[in-house]
Short mmCIF file of C-alpha atoms and ligand atoms in Angstrom, two decimals:
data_model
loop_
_atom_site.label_atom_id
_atom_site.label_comp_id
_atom_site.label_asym_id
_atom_site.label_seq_id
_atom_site.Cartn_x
_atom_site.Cartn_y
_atom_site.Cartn_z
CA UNK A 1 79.21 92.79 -113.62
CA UNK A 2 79.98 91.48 -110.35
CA UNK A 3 77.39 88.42 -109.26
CA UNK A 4 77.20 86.63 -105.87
CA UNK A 5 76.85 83.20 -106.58
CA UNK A 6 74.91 81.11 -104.46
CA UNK A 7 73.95 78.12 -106.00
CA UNK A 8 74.01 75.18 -103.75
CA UNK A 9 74.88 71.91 -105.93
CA UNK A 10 71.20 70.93 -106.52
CA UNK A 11 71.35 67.85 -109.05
CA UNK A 12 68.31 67.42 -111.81
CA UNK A 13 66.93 64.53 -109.71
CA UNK A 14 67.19 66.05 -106.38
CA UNK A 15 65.11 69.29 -107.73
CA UNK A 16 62.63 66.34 -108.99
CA UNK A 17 62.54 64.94 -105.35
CA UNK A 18 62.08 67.86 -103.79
CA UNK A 19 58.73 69.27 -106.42
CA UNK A 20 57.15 66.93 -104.97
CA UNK A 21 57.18 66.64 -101.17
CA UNK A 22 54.16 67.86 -100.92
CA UNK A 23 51.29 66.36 -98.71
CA UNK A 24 49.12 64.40 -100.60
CA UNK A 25 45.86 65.63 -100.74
CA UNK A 26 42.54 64.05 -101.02
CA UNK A 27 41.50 64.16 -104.84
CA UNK A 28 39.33 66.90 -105.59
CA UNK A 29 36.23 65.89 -107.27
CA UNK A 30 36.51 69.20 -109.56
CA UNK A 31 39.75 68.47 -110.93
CA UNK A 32 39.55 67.40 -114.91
CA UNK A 33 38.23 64.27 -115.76
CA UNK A 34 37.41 62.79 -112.20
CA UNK A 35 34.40 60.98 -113.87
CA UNK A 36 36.43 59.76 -116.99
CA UNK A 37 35.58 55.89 -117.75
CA UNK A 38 38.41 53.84 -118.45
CA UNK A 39 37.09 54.02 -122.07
CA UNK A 40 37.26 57.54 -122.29
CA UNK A 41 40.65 57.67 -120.79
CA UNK A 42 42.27 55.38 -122.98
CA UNK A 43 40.49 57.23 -126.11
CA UNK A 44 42.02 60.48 -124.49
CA UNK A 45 45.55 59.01 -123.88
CA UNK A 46 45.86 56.99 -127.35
CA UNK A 47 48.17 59.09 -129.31
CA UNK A 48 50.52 59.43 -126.40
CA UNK A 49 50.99 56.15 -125.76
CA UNK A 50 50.92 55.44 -129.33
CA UNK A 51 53.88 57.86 -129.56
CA UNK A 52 56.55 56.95 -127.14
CA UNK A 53 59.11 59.11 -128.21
CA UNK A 54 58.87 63.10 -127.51
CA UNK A 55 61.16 65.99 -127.94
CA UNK A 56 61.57 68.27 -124.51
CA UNK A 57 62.85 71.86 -125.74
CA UNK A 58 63.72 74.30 -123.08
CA UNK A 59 64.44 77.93 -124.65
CA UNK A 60 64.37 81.14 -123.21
CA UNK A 61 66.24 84.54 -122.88
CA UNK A 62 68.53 82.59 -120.35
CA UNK A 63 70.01 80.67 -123.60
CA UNK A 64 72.10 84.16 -124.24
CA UNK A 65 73.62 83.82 -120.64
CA UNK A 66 74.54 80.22 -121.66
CA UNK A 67 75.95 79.48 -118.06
CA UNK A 68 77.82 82.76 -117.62
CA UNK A 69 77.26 86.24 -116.55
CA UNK A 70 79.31 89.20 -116.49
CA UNK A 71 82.83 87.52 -116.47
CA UNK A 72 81.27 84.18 -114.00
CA UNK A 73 80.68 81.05 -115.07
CA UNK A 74 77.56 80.38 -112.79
CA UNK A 75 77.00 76.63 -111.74
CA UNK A 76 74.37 74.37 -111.90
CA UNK A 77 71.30 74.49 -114.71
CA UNK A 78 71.40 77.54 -117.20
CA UNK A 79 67.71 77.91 -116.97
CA UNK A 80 68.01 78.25 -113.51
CA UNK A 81 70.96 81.48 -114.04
CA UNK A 82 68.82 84.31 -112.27
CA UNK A 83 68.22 82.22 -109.66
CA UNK A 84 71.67 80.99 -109.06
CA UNK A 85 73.36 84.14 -109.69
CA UNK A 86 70.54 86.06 -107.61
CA UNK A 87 70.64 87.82 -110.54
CA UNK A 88 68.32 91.15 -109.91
CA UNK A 89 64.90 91.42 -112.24
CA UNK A 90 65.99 94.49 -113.54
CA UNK A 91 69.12 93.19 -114.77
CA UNK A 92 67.58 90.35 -116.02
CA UNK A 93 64.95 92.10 -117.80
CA UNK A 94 68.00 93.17 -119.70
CA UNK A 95 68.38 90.20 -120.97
CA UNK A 96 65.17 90.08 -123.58
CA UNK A 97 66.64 93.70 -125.07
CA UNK A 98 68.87 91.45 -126.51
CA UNK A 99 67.60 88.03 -127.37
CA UNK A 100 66.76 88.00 -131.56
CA UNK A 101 67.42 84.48 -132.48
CA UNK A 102 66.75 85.11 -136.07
CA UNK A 103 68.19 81.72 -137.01
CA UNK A 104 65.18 80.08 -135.49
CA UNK A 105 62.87 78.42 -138.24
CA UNK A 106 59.70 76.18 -136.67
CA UNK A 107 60.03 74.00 -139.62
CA UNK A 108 63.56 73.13 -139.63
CA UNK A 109 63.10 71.93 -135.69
CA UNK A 110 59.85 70.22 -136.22
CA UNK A 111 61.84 68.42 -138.95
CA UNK A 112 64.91 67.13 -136.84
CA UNK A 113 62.18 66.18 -134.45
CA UNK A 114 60.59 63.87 -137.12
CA UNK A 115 63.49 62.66 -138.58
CA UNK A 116 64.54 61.37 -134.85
CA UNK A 117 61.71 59.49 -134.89
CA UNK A 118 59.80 61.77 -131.99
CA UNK A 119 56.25 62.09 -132.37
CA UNK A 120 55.98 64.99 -130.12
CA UNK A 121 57.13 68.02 -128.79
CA UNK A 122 57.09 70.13 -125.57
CA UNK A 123 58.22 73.33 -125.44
CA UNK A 124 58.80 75.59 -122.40
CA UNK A 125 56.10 78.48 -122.76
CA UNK A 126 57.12 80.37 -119.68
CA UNK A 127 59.84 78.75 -117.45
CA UNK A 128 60.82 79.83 -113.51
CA UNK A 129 62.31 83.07 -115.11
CA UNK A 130 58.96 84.45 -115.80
CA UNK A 131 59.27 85.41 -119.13
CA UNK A 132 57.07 84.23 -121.85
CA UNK A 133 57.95 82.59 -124.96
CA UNK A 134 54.59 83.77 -126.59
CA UNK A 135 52.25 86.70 -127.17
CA UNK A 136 50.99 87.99 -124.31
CA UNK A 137 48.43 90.69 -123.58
CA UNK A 138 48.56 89.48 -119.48
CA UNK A 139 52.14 90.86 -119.00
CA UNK A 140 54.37 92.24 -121.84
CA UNK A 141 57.32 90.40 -120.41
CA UNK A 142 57.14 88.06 -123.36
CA UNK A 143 58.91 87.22 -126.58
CA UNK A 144 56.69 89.59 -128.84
CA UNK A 145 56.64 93.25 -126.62
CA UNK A 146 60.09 92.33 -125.05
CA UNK A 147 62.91 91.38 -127.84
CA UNK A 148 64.02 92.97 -130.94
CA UNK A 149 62.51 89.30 -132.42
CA UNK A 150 59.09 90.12 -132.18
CA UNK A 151 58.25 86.72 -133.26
CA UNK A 152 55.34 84.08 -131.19
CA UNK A 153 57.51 80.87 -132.15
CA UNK A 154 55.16 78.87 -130.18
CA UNK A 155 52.52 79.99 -133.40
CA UNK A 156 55.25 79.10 -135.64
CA UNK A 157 55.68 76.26 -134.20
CA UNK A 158 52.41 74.89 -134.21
CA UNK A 159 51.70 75.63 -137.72
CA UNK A 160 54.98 73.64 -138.27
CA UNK A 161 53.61 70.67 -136.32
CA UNK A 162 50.05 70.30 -138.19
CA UNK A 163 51.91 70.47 -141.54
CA UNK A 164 54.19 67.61 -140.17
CA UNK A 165 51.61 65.65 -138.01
CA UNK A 166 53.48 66.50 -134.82
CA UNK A 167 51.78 67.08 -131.53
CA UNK A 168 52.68 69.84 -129.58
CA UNK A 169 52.34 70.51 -126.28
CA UNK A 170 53.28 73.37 -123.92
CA UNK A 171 55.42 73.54 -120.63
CA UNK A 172 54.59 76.55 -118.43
CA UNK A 173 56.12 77.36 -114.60
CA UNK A 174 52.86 77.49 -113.12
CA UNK A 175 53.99 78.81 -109.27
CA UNK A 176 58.12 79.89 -109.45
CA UNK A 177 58.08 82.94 -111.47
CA UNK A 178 60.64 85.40 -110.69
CA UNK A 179 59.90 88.18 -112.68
CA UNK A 180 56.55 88.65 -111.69
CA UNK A 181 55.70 90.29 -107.97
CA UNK A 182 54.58 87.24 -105.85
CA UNK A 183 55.51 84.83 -107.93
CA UNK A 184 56.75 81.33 -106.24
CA UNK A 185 60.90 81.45 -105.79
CA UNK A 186 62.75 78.01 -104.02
CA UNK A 187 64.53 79.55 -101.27
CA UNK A 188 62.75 82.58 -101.17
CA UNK A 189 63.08 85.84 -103.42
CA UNK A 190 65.95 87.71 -103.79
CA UNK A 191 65.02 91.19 -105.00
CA UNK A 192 62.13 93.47 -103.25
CA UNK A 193 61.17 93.18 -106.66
CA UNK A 194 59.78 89.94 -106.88
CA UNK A 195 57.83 90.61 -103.36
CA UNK A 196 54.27 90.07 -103.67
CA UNK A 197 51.18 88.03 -103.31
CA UNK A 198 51.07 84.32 -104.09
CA UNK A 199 47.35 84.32 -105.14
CA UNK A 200 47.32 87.69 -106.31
CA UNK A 201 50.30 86.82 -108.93
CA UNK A 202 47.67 83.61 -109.72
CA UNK A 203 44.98 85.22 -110.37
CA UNK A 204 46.52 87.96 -112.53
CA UNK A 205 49.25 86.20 -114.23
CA UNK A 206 49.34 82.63 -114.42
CA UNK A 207 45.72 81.64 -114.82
CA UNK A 208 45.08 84.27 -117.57
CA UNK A 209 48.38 83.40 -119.57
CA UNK A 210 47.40 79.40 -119.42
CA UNK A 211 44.14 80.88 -120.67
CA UNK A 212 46.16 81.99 -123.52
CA UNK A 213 47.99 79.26 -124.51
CA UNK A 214 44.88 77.50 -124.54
CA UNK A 215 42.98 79.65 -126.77
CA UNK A 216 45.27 81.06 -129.14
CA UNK A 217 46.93 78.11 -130.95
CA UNK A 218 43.75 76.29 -132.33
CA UNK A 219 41.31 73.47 -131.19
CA UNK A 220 44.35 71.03 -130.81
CA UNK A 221 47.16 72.85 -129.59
CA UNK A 222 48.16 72.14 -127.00
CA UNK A 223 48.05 69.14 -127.00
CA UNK A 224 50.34 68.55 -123.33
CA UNK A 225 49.97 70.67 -120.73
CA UNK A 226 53.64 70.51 -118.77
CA UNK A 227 53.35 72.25 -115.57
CA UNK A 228 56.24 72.18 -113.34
CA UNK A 229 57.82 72.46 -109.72
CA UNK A 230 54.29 73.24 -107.50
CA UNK A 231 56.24 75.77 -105.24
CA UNK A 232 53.33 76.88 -102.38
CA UNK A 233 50.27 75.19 -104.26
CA UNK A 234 47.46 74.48 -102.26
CA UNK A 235 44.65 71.78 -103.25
CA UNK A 236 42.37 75.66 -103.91
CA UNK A 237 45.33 76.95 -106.04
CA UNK A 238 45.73 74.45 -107.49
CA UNK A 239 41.99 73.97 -108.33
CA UNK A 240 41.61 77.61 -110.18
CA UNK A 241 43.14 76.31 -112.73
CA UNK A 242 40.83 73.14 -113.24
CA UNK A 243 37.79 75.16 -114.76
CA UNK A 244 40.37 76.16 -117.64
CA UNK A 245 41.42 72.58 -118.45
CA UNK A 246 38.00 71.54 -118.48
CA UNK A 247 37.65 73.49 -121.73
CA UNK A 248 39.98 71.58 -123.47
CA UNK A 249 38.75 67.98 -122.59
CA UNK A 250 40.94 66.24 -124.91
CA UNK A 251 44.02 67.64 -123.49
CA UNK A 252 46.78 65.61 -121.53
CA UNK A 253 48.32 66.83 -118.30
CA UNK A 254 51.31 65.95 -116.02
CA UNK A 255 51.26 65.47 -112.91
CA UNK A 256 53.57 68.64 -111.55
CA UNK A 257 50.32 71.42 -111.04
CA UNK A 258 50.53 70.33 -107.17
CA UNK A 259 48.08 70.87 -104.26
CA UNK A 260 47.17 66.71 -104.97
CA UNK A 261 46.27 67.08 -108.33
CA UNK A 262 47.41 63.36 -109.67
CA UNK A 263 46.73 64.78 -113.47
CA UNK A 264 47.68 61.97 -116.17
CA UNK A 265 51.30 61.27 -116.47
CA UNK A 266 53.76 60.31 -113.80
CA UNK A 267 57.48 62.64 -114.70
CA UNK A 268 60.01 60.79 -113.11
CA UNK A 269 63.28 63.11 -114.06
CA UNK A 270 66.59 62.08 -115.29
CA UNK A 271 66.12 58.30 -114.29
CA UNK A 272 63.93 55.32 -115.36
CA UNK A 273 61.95 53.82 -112.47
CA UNK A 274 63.03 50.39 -112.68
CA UNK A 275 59.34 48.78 -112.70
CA UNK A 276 57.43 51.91 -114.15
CA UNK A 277 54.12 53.14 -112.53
CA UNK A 278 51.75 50.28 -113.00
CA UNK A 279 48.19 51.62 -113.77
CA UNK A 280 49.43 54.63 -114.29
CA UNK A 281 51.22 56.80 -117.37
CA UNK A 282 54.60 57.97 -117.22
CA UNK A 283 57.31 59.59 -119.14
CA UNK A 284 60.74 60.36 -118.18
CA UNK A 285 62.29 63.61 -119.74
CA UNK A 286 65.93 63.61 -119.61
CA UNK A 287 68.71 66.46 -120.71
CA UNK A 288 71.13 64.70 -123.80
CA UNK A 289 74.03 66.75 -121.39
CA UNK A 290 73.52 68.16 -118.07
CA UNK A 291 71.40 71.38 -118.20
CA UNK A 292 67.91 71.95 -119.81
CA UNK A 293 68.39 75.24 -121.12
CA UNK A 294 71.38 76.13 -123.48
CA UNK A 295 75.23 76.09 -121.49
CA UNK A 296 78.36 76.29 -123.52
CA UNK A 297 80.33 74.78 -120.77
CA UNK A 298 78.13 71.48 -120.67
CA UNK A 299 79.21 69.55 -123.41
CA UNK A 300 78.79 66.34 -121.59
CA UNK A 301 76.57 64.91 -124.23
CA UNK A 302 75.32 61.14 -123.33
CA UNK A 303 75.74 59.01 -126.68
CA UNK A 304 73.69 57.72 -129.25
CA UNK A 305 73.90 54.09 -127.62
CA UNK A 306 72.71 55.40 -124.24
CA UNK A 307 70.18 57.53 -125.68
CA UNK A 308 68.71 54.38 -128.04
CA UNK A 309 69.04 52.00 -125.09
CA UNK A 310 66.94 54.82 -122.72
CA UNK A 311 64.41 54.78 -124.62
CA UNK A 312 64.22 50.55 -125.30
CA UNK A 313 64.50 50.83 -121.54
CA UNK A 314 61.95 52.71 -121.00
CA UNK A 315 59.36 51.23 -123.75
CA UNK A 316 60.19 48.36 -121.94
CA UNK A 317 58.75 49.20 -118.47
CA UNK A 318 56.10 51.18 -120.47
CA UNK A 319 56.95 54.99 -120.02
CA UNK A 320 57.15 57.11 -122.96
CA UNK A 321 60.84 58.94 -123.43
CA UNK A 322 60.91 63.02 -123.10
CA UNK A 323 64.49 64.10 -124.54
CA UNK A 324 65.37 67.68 -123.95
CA UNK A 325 67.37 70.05 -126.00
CA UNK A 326 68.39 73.50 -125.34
CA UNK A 327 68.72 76.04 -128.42
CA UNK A 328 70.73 78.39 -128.77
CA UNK A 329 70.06 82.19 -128.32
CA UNK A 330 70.67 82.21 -132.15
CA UNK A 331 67.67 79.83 -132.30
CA UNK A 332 69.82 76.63 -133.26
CA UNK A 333 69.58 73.44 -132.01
CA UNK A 334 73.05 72.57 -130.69
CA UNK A 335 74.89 70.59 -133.47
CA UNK A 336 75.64 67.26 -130.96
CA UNK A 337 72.09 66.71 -130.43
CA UNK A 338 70.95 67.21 -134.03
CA UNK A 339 73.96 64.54 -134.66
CA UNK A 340 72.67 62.29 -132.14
CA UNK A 341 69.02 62.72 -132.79
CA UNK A 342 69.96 61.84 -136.47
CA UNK A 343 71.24 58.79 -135.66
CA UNK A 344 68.51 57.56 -133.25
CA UNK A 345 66.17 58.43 -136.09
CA UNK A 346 68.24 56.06 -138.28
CA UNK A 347 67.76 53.49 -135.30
CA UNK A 348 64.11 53.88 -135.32
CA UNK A 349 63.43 53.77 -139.01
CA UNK A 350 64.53 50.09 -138.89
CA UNK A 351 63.34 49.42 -135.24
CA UNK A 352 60.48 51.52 -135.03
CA UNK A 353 57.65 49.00 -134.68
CA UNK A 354 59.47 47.97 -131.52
CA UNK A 355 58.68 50.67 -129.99
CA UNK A 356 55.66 52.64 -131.29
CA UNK A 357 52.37 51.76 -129.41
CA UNK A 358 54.53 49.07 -127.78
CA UNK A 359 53.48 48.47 -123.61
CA UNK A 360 56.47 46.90 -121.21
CA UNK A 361 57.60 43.35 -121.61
CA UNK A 362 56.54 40.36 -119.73
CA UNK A 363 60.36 39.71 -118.06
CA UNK A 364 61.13 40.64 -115.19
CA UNK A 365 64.29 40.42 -116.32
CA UNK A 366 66.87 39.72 -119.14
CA UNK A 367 70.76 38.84 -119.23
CA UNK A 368 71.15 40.07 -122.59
CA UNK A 369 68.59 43.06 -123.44
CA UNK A 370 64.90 43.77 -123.01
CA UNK A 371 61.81 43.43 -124.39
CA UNK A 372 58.22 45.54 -125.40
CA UNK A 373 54.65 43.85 -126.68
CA UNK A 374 52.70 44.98 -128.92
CA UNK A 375 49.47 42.62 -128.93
CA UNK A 376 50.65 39.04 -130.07
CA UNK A 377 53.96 40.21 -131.36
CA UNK A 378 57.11 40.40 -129.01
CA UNK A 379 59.92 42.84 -129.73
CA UNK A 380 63.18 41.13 -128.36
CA UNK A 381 66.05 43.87 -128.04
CA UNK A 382 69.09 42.03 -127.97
CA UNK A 383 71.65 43.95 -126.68
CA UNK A 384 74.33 41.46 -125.57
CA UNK A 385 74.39 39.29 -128.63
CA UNK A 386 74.56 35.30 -127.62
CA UNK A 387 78.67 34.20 -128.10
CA UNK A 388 76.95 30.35 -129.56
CA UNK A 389 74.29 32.29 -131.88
CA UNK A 390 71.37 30.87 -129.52
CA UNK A 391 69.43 33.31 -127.84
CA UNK A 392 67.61 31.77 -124.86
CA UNK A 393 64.28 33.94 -124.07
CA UNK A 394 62.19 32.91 -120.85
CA UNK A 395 59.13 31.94 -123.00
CA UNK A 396 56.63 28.96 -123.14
CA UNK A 397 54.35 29.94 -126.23
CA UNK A 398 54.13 28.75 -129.44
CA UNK A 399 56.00 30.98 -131.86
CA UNK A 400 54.26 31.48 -135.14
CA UNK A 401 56.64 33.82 -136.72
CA UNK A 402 60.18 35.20 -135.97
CA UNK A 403 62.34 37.40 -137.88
CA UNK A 404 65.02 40.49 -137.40
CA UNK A 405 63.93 43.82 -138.37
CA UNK A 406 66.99 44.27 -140.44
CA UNK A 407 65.87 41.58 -142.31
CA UNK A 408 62.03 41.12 -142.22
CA UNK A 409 61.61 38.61 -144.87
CA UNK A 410 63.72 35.92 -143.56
CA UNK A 411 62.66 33.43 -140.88
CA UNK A 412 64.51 32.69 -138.14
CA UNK A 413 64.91 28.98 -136.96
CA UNK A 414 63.01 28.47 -133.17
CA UNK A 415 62.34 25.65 -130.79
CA UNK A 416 61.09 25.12 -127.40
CA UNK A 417 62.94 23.50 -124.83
CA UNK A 418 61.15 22.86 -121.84
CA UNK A 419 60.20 26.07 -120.50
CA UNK A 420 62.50 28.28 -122.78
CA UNK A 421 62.23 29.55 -126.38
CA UNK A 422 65.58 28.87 -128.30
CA UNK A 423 65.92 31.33 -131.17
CA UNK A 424 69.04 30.80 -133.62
CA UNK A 425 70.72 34.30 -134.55
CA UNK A 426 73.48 35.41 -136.92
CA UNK A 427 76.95 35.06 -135.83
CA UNK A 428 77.09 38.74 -135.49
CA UNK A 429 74.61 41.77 -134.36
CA UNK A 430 72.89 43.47 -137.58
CA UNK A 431 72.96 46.35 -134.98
CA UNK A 432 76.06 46.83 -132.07
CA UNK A 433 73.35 48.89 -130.26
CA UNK A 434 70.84 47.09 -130.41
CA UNK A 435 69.13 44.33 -132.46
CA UNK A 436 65.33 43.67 -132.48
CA UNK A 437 63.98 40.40 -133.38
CA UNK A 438 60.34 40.22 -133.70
CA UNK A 439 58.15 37.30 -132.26
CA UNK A 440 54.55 36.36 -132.97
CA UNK A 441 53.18 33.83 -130.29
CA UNK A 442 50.29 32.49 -129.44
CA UNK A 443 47.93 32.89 -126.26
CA UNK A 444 49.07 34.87 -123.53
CA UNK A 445 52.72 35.18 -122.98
CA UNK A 446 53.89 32.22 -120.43
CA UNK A 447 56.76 32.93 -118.99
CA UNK A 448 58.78 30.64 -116.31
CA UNK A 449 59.77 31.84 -113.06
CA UNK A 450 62.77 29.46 -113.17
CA UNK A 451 63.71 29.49 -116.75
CA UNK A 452 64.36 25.54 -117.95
O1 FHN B 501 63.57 73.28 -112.40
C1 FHN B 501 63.16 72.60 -113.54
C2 FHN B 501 64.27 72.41 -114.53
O2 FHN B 501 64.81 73.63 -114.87
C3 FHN B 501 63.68 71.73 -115.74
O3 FHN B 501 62.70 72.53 -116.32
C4 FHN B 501 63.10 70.41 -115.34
C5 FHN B 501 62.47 69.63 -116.47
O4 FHN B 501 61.68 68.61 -116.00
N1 FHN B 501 62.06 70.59 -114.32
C6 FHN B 501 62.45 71.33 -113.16
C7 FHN B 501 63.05 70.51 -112.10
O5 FHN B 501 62.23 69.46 -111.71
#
């Protein structure tokens, strides 16, 4: 089938930019938890920052496409494949006819989740496409009334997660929607199909389907609410959805709903923010290749040492690591990523406390790693091991206590030297990634701005 192809180079990051040039708009005293104390907000936000380590999963009926259509490879993100391709909805409504990913079992993904080490997961309930990953009774262009599966896995999912003691939280594509008349496209639609009213396609589809997905999984599902791209929200659009969060007080949402709404997470995309959001929450979510949803051709996978050192990167500004993976339209979680998300599990089961519940480090900066807190205990990640076996950290406290997590029972020798902490290693790293050594000091950390 012959497609034009019009995609236009947009990177991950630039698409991230561009979500959110939006004026900012005065906050709106409606919106969820304006009155929160700081109390309540930290009671609210506790298991998420307690967690640190999530699972993104973007699946949909654009995982059969898998980057191509017809005889084209299409460029840019596979999720974004009707879009690119100005693929028409009928022919994309072709698409669910023949998605039956019978190889999809809840438990076996919850379980690669666990074993990496993630605490959560976020999975895309409706992405721009329009078509919903769940049951429902708003618009039958969903997963149940639309596919020879027939199955709701976000139910399947979340009975997989209480067994497990997973959170799990749902992403839905609140404003682009191009399979529903009106809904939000970038760059316009592309089919008379899609023409329509903005607040009309609101009002009748997206409201009533968050409704949904915040009724019909039990009192703590979701537990995230991921909304993305704000295409054409207003501070009033945006705000007809804030009488439907307020039913779910509990629940934590990002900050992508639009029209001002600051919600409680900061998403930068694809990059750390060198000095995090001070005062405020953040997470970055990152792809392990290029593309969110499934693409054969993208088997640019990053590697377990940049994965393991994202996330010590990020723990150590104090963000909370997103990692994406794309199934297949078999239901299968791509073999590289279950590889690597193996092997940062078998990272974390040693270097876990470094991380859980962990805020940023008190260094600015580092010449051989970085370094989270967690109360009176600092979590040194050394990831340039010292060539004379002394590692030199910027540090004026009394140490009470210092060890390696590969080998918690044996204490390591330390002194002070004027305004430095002098910690004596093995001649080799435990861990070529990286090596934690764990500190307990005393007081509040001191640390030099001209290290002695
Ligand atoms: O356009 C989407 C993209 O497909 C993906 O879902 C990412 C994940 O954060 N968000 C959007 C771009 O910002």
């Amino acid at each position: 089938m012959p497609v034009k192809v019009l995609f236009r180079g947009i990177p991950a990051v630039a698409l991230a930019v561009t979500a959110f040039a939006f004026p900012a708009f005065a906050a709106d005293t409606n919106a969820p938890n304006q009155n929160e104390t700081k109390e309540q907000r930290d009671a609210r936000m506790a298991w998420w920052r307690e967690a640190k380590f999530g699972m993104f999963i973007h699946w949909g009926v654009y995982s059969i496409s898998a980057g191509r259509y017809g005889d084209q490879e299409i460029p840019g993100l596979s999720e974004w494949i009707m879009h690119d391709g100005k693929i028409p909805l009928a022919e994309y409504a072709e698409f669910p006819k023949r998605f039956n990913p019978t190889k999809f079992n809840a438990e076996a993904w919850v379980k690669i989740a666990k074993d990496a080490g993630q605490k959560y997961i976020v999975i895309t309930a409706k992405h721009h496409d329009g078509f919903a990953m769940f049951q429902s009774k708003v618009s039958d262009y969903n997963i149940c009334d639309a596919t020879p599966f027939q199955r709701d896995p976000l139910k399947e999912l979340a009975a997989a997660c209480e067994k497990e003691g997973i959170k799990l939280g749902f992403y839905y594509s609140q404003a682009q929607d191009w399979g529903h008349p009106g809904g939000a496209a970038r760059d316009g639609h592309w089919d008379p199909a899609q023409d329509g009213d903005f607040d009309a396609y609101l009002d009748k589809i997206a409201v009533p389907q968050v409704q949904e997905l915040l009724s019909n999984y039990g009192p703590s599902v979701p537990a995230v609410l991921w909304f993305d791209t704000p295409e054409n929200m207003t501070p009033e659009r945006a705000a007809k959805f804030f009488p439907l969060l307020k039913t779910r007080p509990e629940l934590i949402v990002n900050n992508r709903l639009g029209g001002g709404f600051k919600g409680d997470t900061e998403t930068p995309e694809g990059f750390i923010p060198p000095n995090g959001f001070p005062g405020r929450d953040w997470e970055t979510c990152m792809t392990m290749n290029h593309s969110w949803g499934y693409c054969q051709r993208d088997t640019d996978w990053k590697s377990t040492a940049d994965l393991i050192r994202n996330l010590v990167e990020i723990a150590s500004e104090g963000g909370n690591y997103l990692l994406n993976v794309g199934p297949t339209r078999e239901g299968l979680m791509p073999e590289a990523c279950v590889e690597r998300l193996k092997q940062v599990g078998a990272w974390m089961k040693i270097n876990g406390e470094s991380i859980y519940g962990t805020t940023a480090g008190p260094f600015p900066n580092l010449s051989w790693g970085r370094a989270t807190r967690k109360g009176q205990e600092l979590f040194l990640h050394v990831q340039t091991w010292p060539s004379n076996g002394l590692l030199r950290v910027p540090l004026a406290n009394k140490i009470s206590a210092a060890v390696l997590l590969t080998q918690p029972d044996k204490q390591l020798e330390v002194r002070n030297e004027g305004n430095v902490t002098l910690v004596s290693l093995p001649a080799t790293a435990p861990d070529a990634v990286g090596s934690v050594v764990r500190l307990d000091f005393e007081g509040e950390p001191i640390v030099p701005t001209t290290p002695g």
